Amino acid sequence: EAGVAQSPRYKIIEKRQSVAFWCNPISGHATLYWYQQILGQGPKLLIQFQNNGVVDDSQLPKDRFSAERLKGVDSTLKIQPAKLEDSAVYLCASSLDHGGTDTQYFGPGTRLTVL
Amino acid sequence: KNEVEQSPQNLTAQEGEFITINCSYSVGISALHWLQQHPGGGIVSLFMLSSGKKKHGRLIATINIQEKHSSLHITASHPRDSAVYICAAHKGAQKLVFGQGTRLTINP
């Protein structure tokens, strides 16, 4: 079974530039999560999708971050414009259903460096 | 104060030692995860537990719901166990709240 795929693996941009990350969850997984993990900290949930609908985006900085999952399968996360403090690893995860305590499967992450 | 706290933040031990990583949480939870993150790698789920104890190979996870505390133990530790171990609590139905992680280094 293929795991959660993410691309790119690494990205270096200058502040005020835009960047987009892509995630393809495990086939059949209804729930998709985007997390931000700053160095030395645990992941922080940015947004959670159930199929193509948003379940939780309370911690998404909506003035600069956006995410979509138009067809309920793969998803993109965009930052526009980027700030220095956005440097982090962006993790995508998926689970079978949002029935409470389903195991989340994580992708390898995208390491973003903002200069 | 974070809702999920881990200790220690960093742990260095010699190969073969018994390792314990602790996790305390201050919120009501439906389940607790222990995750492993290798440098440059993704996160792997080790255990999900809501009561008692689970064992997989050299790894053991326990949880005490009354005391809001969980521990991850590694027996006969090996350098390949070196990683960041993260405790994450299911708060309510869906939201996963993560601890800050414990960086474990096992020296040969």
XYZ file of N, CA and C in Angstrom:
669
model
N 0.865 -1.200 0.000
C 0.000 0.000 0.000
C 0.889 1.233 0.000
N 0.663 2.154 -0.938
C 1.454 3.369 -0.991
C 1.092 4.247 0.191
N 2.113 4.973 0.701
C 1.881 5.862 1.825
C 1.434 7.226 1.367
N 1.470 8.173 2.298
C 1.118 9.551 1.991
C 2.286 10.183 1.230
N 1.994 10.767 0.091
C 3.030 11.378 -0.733
C 2.975 12.895 -0.583
N 4.156 13.514 -0.521
C 4.235 14.962 -0.456
C 5.315 15.446 -1.408
N 5.088 16.632 -1.950
C 6.135 17.256 -2.751
C 5.986 18.770 -2.684
N 7.091 19.524 -2.829
C 8.444 18.988 -2.881
C 8.900 18.541 -1.498
N 10.067 17.940 -1.394
C 10.597 17.558 -0.088
C 11.281 18.739 0.589
N 11.864 19.596 -0.226
C 12.564 20.766 0.293
C 12.238 21.974 -0.588
N 12.161 23.135 0.059
C 11.910 24.364 -0.682
C 12.576 25.520 0.051
N 13.307 26.317 -0.693
C 13.923 27.509 -0.137
C 13.400 28.697 -0.924
N 12.849 29.677 -0.212
C 12.329 30.864 -0.877
C 12.736 32.093 -0.071
N 12.551 33.248 -0.681
C 12.794 34.491 0.040
C 11.470 34.980 0.630
N 11.585 35.769 1.689
C 10.364 36.301 2.302
C 9.602 37.119 1.270
N 8.294 37.071 1.442
C 7.330 37.751 0.559
C 7.054 36.975 -0.724
N 7.812 35.900 -0.973
C 7.480 35.054 -2.124
C 6.322 34.131 -1.762
N 5.797 33.452 -2.759
C 4.719 32.489 -2.568
C 5.261 31.078 -2.727
N 4.571 30.138 -2.102
C 4.999 28.732 -2.193
C 3.763 27.847 -2.054
N 3.832 26.699 -2.707
C 2.718 25.741 -2.613
C 3.258 24.345 -2.371
N 2.529 23.607 -1.548
C 2.899 22.222 -1.236
C 1.749 21.319 -1.664
N 2.121 20.118 -2.036
C 1.116 19.158 -2.519
C 1.139 17.899 -1.673
N -0.034 17.325 -1.477
C -0.148 16.093 -0.696
C -1.141 15.155 -1.356
N -0.751 13.903 -1.471
C -1.671 12.871 -1.945
C -1.825 11.830 -0.828
N -3.001 11.726 -0.245
C -3.174 10.809 0.895
C -3.239 9.360 0.450
N -3.287 8.477 1.413
C -3.463 7.062 1.123
C -4.834 6.871 0.476
N -4.866 6.055 -0.545
C -6.097 5.838 -1.287
C -7.231 5.393 -0.362
N -8.358 6.075 -0.492
C -9.519 5.708 0.316
C -9.614 6.430 1.645
N -8.586 7.176 2.009
C -8.633 7.914 3.279
C -9.452 9.190 3.103
N -10.488 9.311 3.937
C -11.398 10.435 3.806
C -10.855 11.708 4.447
N -10.056 11.543 5.482
C -9.607 12.703 6.250
C -8.157 13.035 5.939
N -7.899 14.307 5.731
C -6.547 14.784 5.407
C -6.207 15.943 6.321
N -4.990 15.936 6.824
C -4.524 16.949 7.769
C -3.258 17.611 7.230
N -3.153 18.914 7.458
C -1.899 19.626 7.250
C -1.415 20.113 8.617
N -0.133 19.818 8.909
C 0.481 20.250 10.159
C 1.702 21.114 9.839
N 1.997 22.022 10.759
C 3.236 22.801 10.711
C 4.099 22.371 11.909
N 5.347 22.004 11.639
C 6.234 21.617 12.725
C 7.473 22.492 12.692
N 7.528 23.417 13.641
C 8.693 24.280 13.777
C 9.775 23.515 14.528
N 11.003 23.769 14.181
C 12.133 23.039 14.741
C 12.077 23.013 16.268
N 12.159 21.807 16.821
C 12.174 21.662 18.268
C 10.806 21.595 18.907
N 9.756 21.662 18.087
C 8.395 21.612 18.621
C 7.628 20.443 18.016
N 6.528 20.109 18.646
C 5.652 19.109 18.069
C 4.818 19.717 16.951
N 4.229 18.879 16.111
C 3.399 19.402 15.014
C 2.194 20.180 15.537
N 1.769 21.159 14.771
C 0.574 21.932 15.078
C -0.382 21.813 13.904
N -1.627 21.460 14.197
C -2.613 21.301 13.135
C -2.928 22.647 12.497
N -2.837 22.708 11.170
C -3.235 23.909 10.437
C -4.663 23.770 9.929
N -4.940 22.635 9.303
C -6.264 22.442 8.722
C -6.548 20.965 8.589
N -7.825 20.620 8.755
C -8.278 19.241 8.616
C -9.443 19.207 7.640
N -9.343 18.324 6.650
C -10.412 18.123 5.670
C -11.084 16.773 5.899
N -12.391 16.750 5.734
C -13.138 15.510 5.644
C -13.698 15.484 4.225
N -13.154 14.582 3.396
C -13.437 14.611 1.953
C -13.051 15.995 1.426
N -13.949 16.760 0.829
C -13.543 18.066 0.321
C -14.012 19.216 1.197
N -14.492 18.887 2.401
C -14.950 19.932 3.310
C -13.972 20.159 4.445
N -13.934 21.403 4.928
C -13.043 21.765 6.034
C -13.712 21.445 7.371
N -13.003 20.668 8.202
C -13.511 20.312 9.528
C -12.998 21.276 10.582
N -11.712 21.634 10.463
C -11.081 22.497 11.469
C -9.986 23.292 10.791
N -10.111 24.599 10.788
C -9.025 25.453 10.289
C -8.772 26.588 11.273
N -9.050 26.325 12.547
C -8.970 27.377 13.561
C -7.557 27.910 13.769
N -6.530 27.124 13.449
C -5.165 27.576 13.659
C -4.462 27.919 12.347
N -5.216 28.040 11.291
C -4.640 28.414 9.997
C -4.584 29.939 9.891
N -3.399 30.507 9.693
C -3.305 31.976 9.527
C -3.883 32.374 8.170
N -5.143 32.679 8.176
C -5.879 32.799 6.910
C -5.494 34.032 6.095
N -4.745 34.965 6.718
C -4.331 36.125 5.937
C -3.251 35.751 4.925
N -2.558 34.620 5.165
C -1.471 34.263 4.246
C -1.489 32.801 3.824
N -2.177 31.970 4.579
C -2.230 30.538 4.279
C -3.592 30.193 3.683
N -3.564 29.302 2.697
C -4.806 28.760 2.161
C -4.583 27.297 1.796
N -5.650 26.538 1.828
C -5.557 25.128 1.475
C -6.839 24.699 0.793
N -6.708 23.744 -0.098
C -7.894 23.224 -0.759
C -7.738 21.735 -1.017
N -8.880 21.109 -1.130
C -8.947 19.676 -1.446
C -10.206 19.505 -2.305
N -10.116 20.066 -3.509
C -11.301 20.269 -4.343
C -12.064 18.985 -4.661
N -11.342 17.909 -4.948
C -12.020 16.677 -5.344
C -12.028 15.645 -4.230
N -11.629 16.095 -3.040
C -11.651 15.177 -1.908
C -10.559 14.136 -1.934
N -9.526 14.366 -2.750
C -8.422 13.391 -2.794
C -7.142 14.125 -2.403
N -6.394 14.636 -3.415
C -5.160 15.324 -3.071
C -5.454 16.761 -2.629
N -4.430 17.375 -2.049
C -4.627 18.696 -1.456
C -3.399 19.560 -1.698
N -3.619 20.862 -1.746
C -2.508 21.804 -1.807
C -2.612 22.798 -0.658
N -1.467 23.179 -0.138
C -1.358 24.199 0.902
C -0.500 25.317 0.327
N -0.987 26.539 0.404
C -0.260 27.673 -0.160
C 0.045 28.709 0.909
N 1.190 29.338 0.776
C 1.557 30.453 1.637
C 1.871 31.638 0.722
N 1.178 32.763 0.980
C 1.350 33.932 0.133
C 0.978 35.189 0.897
N 1.930 36.059 1.236
C 3.368 35.923 1.053
C 4.022 35.246 2.254
N 5.154 34.627 2.045
C 5.827 33.922 3.135
C 6.576 34.894 4.042
N 6.645 34.525 5.327
C 7.417 35.271 6.310
C 8.525 34.357 6.859
N 9.500 34.987 7.490
C 10.623 34.216 8.038
C 10.135 33.142 9.000
N 9.115 33.484 9.791
C 8.641 32.549 10.819
C 7.868 31.363 10.246
N 7.670 31.364 8.936
C 7.009 30.218 8.303
C 7.980 29.069 8.050
N 9.253 29.292 8.282
C 10.240 28.221 8.115
C 9.899 27.078 9.062
N 9.662 25.925 8.478
C 9.182 24.780 9.254
C 9.094 23.578 8.330
N 8.751 22.445 8.913
C 8.387 21.272 8.116
C 6.870 21.213 8.058
N 6.342 21.074 6.868
C 4.895 20.984 6.685
C 4.548 19.522 6.410
N 3.807 18.963 7.344
C 3.466 17.546 7.299
C 2.026 17.368 6.858
N 1.828 16.399 6.009
C 0.485 16.002 5.609
C 0.224 14.618 6.196
N -0.976 14.396 6.661
C -1.355 13.092 7.197
C -2.756 12.748 6.716
N -3.063 11.470 6.716
C -4.423 11.069 6.353
C -4.894 9.950 7.267
N -6.176 9.848 7.412
C -6.768 8.738 8.165
C -8.014 8.280 7.436
N -8.414 7.064 7.772
C -9.497 6.418 7.028
C -10.790 7.220 7.140
N -11.132 7.617 8.343
C -12.367 8.333 8.566
C -12.147 9.254 9.742
N -13.051 10.197 9.968
C -12.854 11.072 11.115
C -13.631 10.559 12.319
N -13.759 9.264 12.388
C -14.495 8.669 13.493
C -13.741 8.650 14.785
N -13.196 9.749 15.180
C -12.606 9.900 16.506
C -11.126 9.597 16.576
N -10.756 8.346 16.670
C -9.385 8.031 17.029
C -8.677 7.191 15.971
N -9.056 7.382 14.715
C -8.373 6.643 13.658
C -6.893 6.982 13.627
N -6.062 5.991 13.351
C -4.631 6.223 13.216
C -4.366 7.157 12.047
N -3.502 8.136 12.279
C -3.099 9.041 11.214
C -1.781 8.557 10.624
N -1.703 8.560 9.308
C -0.484 8.161 8.602
C 0.144 9.421 8.022
N 1.417 9.621 8.336
C 2.085 10.854 7.969
C 2.937 10.692 6.714
N 2.985 11.752 5.933
C 3.911 11.826 4.822
C 5.288 12.241 5.291
N 6.266 12.290 4.380
C 7.643 12.620 4.759
C 7.850 14.084 5.094
N 6.899 14.931 4.717
C 7.009 16.349 5.026
C 7.723 17.144 3.947
N 7.464 18.437 3.959
C 8.172 19.395 3.108
C 8.882 20.371 4.023
N 10.198 20.436 3.885
C 10.961 21.364 4.730
C 11.068 22.693 4.008
N 10.464 23.724 4.571
C 10.476 25.060 3.982
C 11.457 25.946 4.730
N 12.324 26.597 3.980
C 13.224 27.602 4.546
C 12.920 28.930 3.888
N 12.596 29.925 4.706
C 12.313 31.265 4.207
C 13.480 32.171 4.595
N 14.119 32.759 3.592
C 15.312 33.592 3.840
C 14.966 35.071 3.838
N 1.106 26.987 29.709
C 1.420 25.564 29.867
C 0.753 24.778 28.736
N 1.558 23.910 28.081
C 1.012 23.092 27.000
C 0.030 22.067 27.559
N -0.937 21.702 26.724
C -1.910 20.698 27.139
C -1.272 19.317 27.226
N -0.214 19.090 26.459
C 0.509 17.815 26.484
C 1.983 18.124 26.742
N 2.492 17.583 27.824
C 3.882 17.832 28.213
C 4.672 16.539 28.233
N 5.855 16.577 27.652
C 6.717 15.396 27.661
C 7.971 15.666 28.472
N 8.507 14.598 29.033
C 9.806 14.694 29.700
C 10.544 13.369 29.582
N 11.866 13.415 29.477
C 12.652 14.643 29.307
C 12.570 15.157 27.875
N 13.103 16.346 27.642
C 13.145 16.879 26.274
C 14.241 16.208 25.471
N 15.340 15.922 26.138
C 16.463 15.237 25.506
C 16.933 14.112 26.421
N 17.292 13.000 25.798
C 17.748 11.845 26.570
C 18.844 11.130 25.801
N 19.995 10.974 26.452
C 21.104 10.240 25.854
C 21.415 9.053 26.740
N 21.565 7.888 26.132
C 21.813 6.666 26.903
C 22.755 5.753 26.130
N 23.266 4.771 26.818
C 24.131 3.775 26.187
C 23.295 2.612 25.670
N 23.801 2.005 24.636
C 23.133 0.838 24.056
C 22.856 -0.198 25.145
N 21.644 -0.721 25.131
C 21.263 -1.744 26.102
C 20.489 -1.223 27.290
N 20.521 0.085 27.509
C 19.815 0.640 28.662
C 18.308 0.605 28.469
N 17.597 0.601 29.581
C 16.134 0.674 29.590
C 15.743 2.149 29.564
N 14.882 2.493 28.619
C 14.523 3.896 28.386
C 13.070 4.138 28.786
N 12.829 5.268 29.445
C 11.459 5.679 29.761
C 11.252 7.128 29.343
N 10.206 7.363 28.584
C 9.797 8.712 28.199
C 8.397 8.926 28.747
N 8.188 10.072 29.378
C 6.921 10.338 30.040
C 6.091 11.394 29.307
N 4.790 11.272 29.457
C 3.854 12.200 28.831
C 2.713 12.469 29.808
N 2.477 13.740 30.091
C 1.354 14.131 30.940
C 0.449 15.052 30.151
N -0.838 14.931 30.377
C -1.776 15.769 29.649
C -2.802 16.342 30.610
N -3.322 17.500 30.239
C -4.201 18.207 31.164
C -5.639 18.272 30.669
N -5.905 17.630 29.553
C -7.242 17.687 28.967
C -7.862 16.303 28.948
N -9.180 16.276 28.792
C -9.834 14.994 28.626
C -9.505 14.438 27.257
N -9.166 13.186 27.195
C -8.774 12.604 25.919
C -9.570 11.335 25.661
N -9.653 10.971 24.386
C -10.294 9.704 24.027
C -9.248 8.648 23.710
N -8.037 9.085 23.358
C -6.949 8.132 23.092
C -5.643 8.902 23.060
N -4.554 8.160 23.183
C -3.238 8.783 23.162
C -2.337 8.006 22.204
N -1.575 8.767 21.420
C -0.658 8.154 20.459
C 0.776 8.362 20.902
N 1.609 7.389 20.607
C 3.052 7.574 20.642
C 3.555 7.456 19.209
N 4.338 8.460 18.799
C 4.827 8.545 17.436
C 6.343 8.607 17.454
N 6.950 8.151 16.361
C 8.401 8.185 16.224
C 8.751 8.984 14.975
N 9.727 9.883 15.115
C 10.145 10.711 13.983
C 11.659 10.650 13.871
N 12.146 10.058 12.762
C 13.579 9.994 12.519
C 14.015 11.267 11.817
N 15.293 11.678 11.984
C 15.780 12.896 11.329
C 15.553 12.836 9.819
N 14.946 13.856 9.270
C 14.696 13.890 7.838
C 13.604 12.972 7.370
N 13.003 12.270 8.290
C 11.976 11.304 7.894
C 10.605 11.708 8.367
N 9.649 10.943 7.932
C 8.284 11.219 8.353
C 8.013 10.677 9.736
N 6.782 10.782 10.135
C 6.353 10.343 11.455
C 5.667 8.997 11.315
N 6.013 8.105 12.221
C 5.426 6.765 12.226
C 4.662 6.579 13.532
N 3.463 6.077 13.424
C 2.676 5.805 14.618
C 3.151 4.498 15.254
N 3.495 4.559 16.541
C 3.953 3.371 17.257
C 2.787 2.680 17.978
N 2.053 3.479 18.738
C 0.947 2.946 19.524
C -0.194 3.943 19.540
N -1.393 3.395 19.657
C -2.546 4.194 20.041
C -3.206 3.456 21.188
N -3.388 4.110 22.321
C -3.986 3.407 23.458
C -4.911 4.319 24.236
N -5.912 3.721 24.815
C -6.880 4.473 25.607
C -6.954 3.938 27.035
N -6.310 2.802 27.284
C -6.253 2.273 28.643
C -5.176 1.201 28.706
N -4.667 0.958 29.903
C -3.785 -0.171 30.128
C -2.417 -0.066 29.487
N -2.066 -1.108 28.771
C -0.692 -1.284 28.313
C -0.695 -1.972 26.952
N 0.268 -1.565 26.091
C 0.449 -2.255 24.815
C 1.925 -2.529 24.624
N 2.241 -3.636 23.958
C 3.635 -4.033 23.746
C 3.832 -4.411 22.290
N 4.947 -3.925 21.743
C 5.296 -4.314 20.369
C 6.804 -4.441 20.303
N 7.280 -5.689 20.266
C 8.718 -5.905 20.264
C 9.335 -5.396 21.549
N 10.310 -4.497 21.399
C 10.995 -3.945 22.585
C 10.310 -2.688 23.122
N 9.217 -2.303 22.530
C 8.514 -1.095 22.947
C 7.281 -1.448 23.777
N 7.109 -0.687 24.847
C 5.939 -0.866 25.718
C 5.360 0.516 25.994
N 4.052 0.645 25.865
C 3.382 1.904 26.201
C 2.324 1.639 27.246
N 2.270 2.510 28.231
C 1.269 2.393 29.284
C 0.535 3.722 29.429
N -0.684 3.644 29.909
C -1.433 4.861 30.168
C -2.239 4.700 31.448
N -2.269 5.772 32.257
C -3.076 5.819 33.471
C -4.047 6.979 33.301
N -5.288 6.637 32.994
C -6.292 7.658 32.688
C -6.558 8.555 33.899
N -6.608 7.957 35.090
C -6.897 8.745 36.302
C -5.811 9.784 36.557
N -4.558 9.378 36.346
C -3.451 10.295 36.605
C -3.103 11.137 35.378
N -3.752 10.885 34.238
C -3.494 11.619 32.998
C -2.014 11.545 32.645
N -1.523 10.323 32.592
C -0.101 10.123 32.368
C 0.120 8.873 31.526
N 1.092 8.974 30.630
C 1.463 7.825 29.812
C 2.976 7.728 29.765
N 3.478 6.524 29.598
C 4.907 6.316 29.459
C 5.195 5.424 28.267
N 6.322 5.690 27.633
C 6.835 4.828 26.577
C 8.158 4.252 27.076
N 8.272 2.944 27.043
C 9.488 2.275 27.492
C 10.138 1.558 26.315
N 11.455 1.589 26.295
C 12.217 0.822 25.307
C 13.177 -0.083 26.079
N 13.058 -1.367 25.877
C 13.976 -2.304 26.529
C 15.144 -2.624 25.595
N 16.294 -2.906 26.186
C 17.490 -3.259 25.399
C 17.686 -2.276 24.248
N 17.806 -0.998 24.578
C 17.861 0.048 23.549
C 19.038 -0.154 22.598
N 18.840 0.346 21.365
C 19.808 0.164 20.283
C 19.985 1.503 19.581
N 21.159 1.757 19.005
C 21.354 3.029 18.296
C 20.275 3.337 17.260
N 19.696 2.316 16.640
C 18.656 2.594 15.643
C 17.360 3.105 16.284
N 17.272 3.046 17.616
C 16.112 3.636 18.306
C 16.244 5.147 18.412
N 17.405 5.689 18.058
C 17.611 7.135 18.139
C 16.634 7.847 17.221
N 15.833 8.721 17.802
C 14.781 9.422 17.066
C 14.117 10.409 18.015
N 13.164 11.147 17.502
C 12.319 11.973 18.352
C 11.020 11.211 18.595
N 10.643 11.086 19.841
C 9.413 10.383 20.214
C 8.393 11.430 20.658
N 7.226 11.366 20.050
C 6.199 12.379 20.269
C 4.947 11.728 20.832
N 4.428 12.338 21.872
C 3.176 11.925 22.471
C 2.079 12.846 21.923
N 0.965 12.284 21.517
C -0.121 13.102 20.967
C -1.441 12.613 21.519
N -2.253 13.546 21.992
C -3.520 13.190 22.628
C -4.691 13.537 21.733
N -5.621 12.604 21.610
C -6.876 12.892 20.917
C -7.770 13.668 21.876
N -7.919 14.952 21.588
C -8.745 15.812 22.426
C -10.127 15.876 21.793
N -11.123 15.434 22.504
C -12.446 15.407 21.904
C -12.490 14.341 20.827
N -13.263 14.575 19.808
C -13.501 13.540 18.804
C -12.396 13.457 17.757
N -11.807 14.574 17.423
C -10.938 14.563 16.258
C -9.572 15.184 16.474
N -9.476 16.233 17.263
C -8.271 17.032 17.283
C -7.141 16.307 18.001
N -5.979 16.315 17.359
C -4.775 15.698 17.918
C -3.887 16.818 18.438
N -3.557 16.742 19.738
C -2.688 17.741 20.352
C -1.350 17.084 20.651
N -0.277 17.674 20.166
C 1.037 17.050 20.239
C 1.866 17.610 21.385
N 2.677 16.751 21.993
C 3.727 17.208 22.884
C 4.886 17.743 22.056
N 5.867 18.282 22.738
C 6.986 18.911 22.033
C 8.020 17.902 21.565
N 7.895 16.650 22.000
C 8.822 15.619 21.561
C 9.970 15.412 22.517
N 10.495 14.212 22.519
C 11.685 13.854 23.288
C 12.731 13.333 22.320
N 13.868 13.992 22.284
C 14.948 13.568 21.384
C 15.787 12.518 22.095
N 15.752 11.288 21.585
C 16.491 10.173 22.187
C 17.709 9.849 21.346
N 18.855 9.761 22.002
C 20.095 9.355 21.339
C 20.655 8.161 22.083
N 20.842 7.075 21.370
C 21.427 5.863 21.957
C 22.827 5.689 21.374
N 23.805 5.752 22.236
C 25.195 5.611 21.803
C 25.627 4.150 21.854
N 26.436 3.732 20.870
C 26.893 2.323 20.846
C 27.910 2.064 21.944
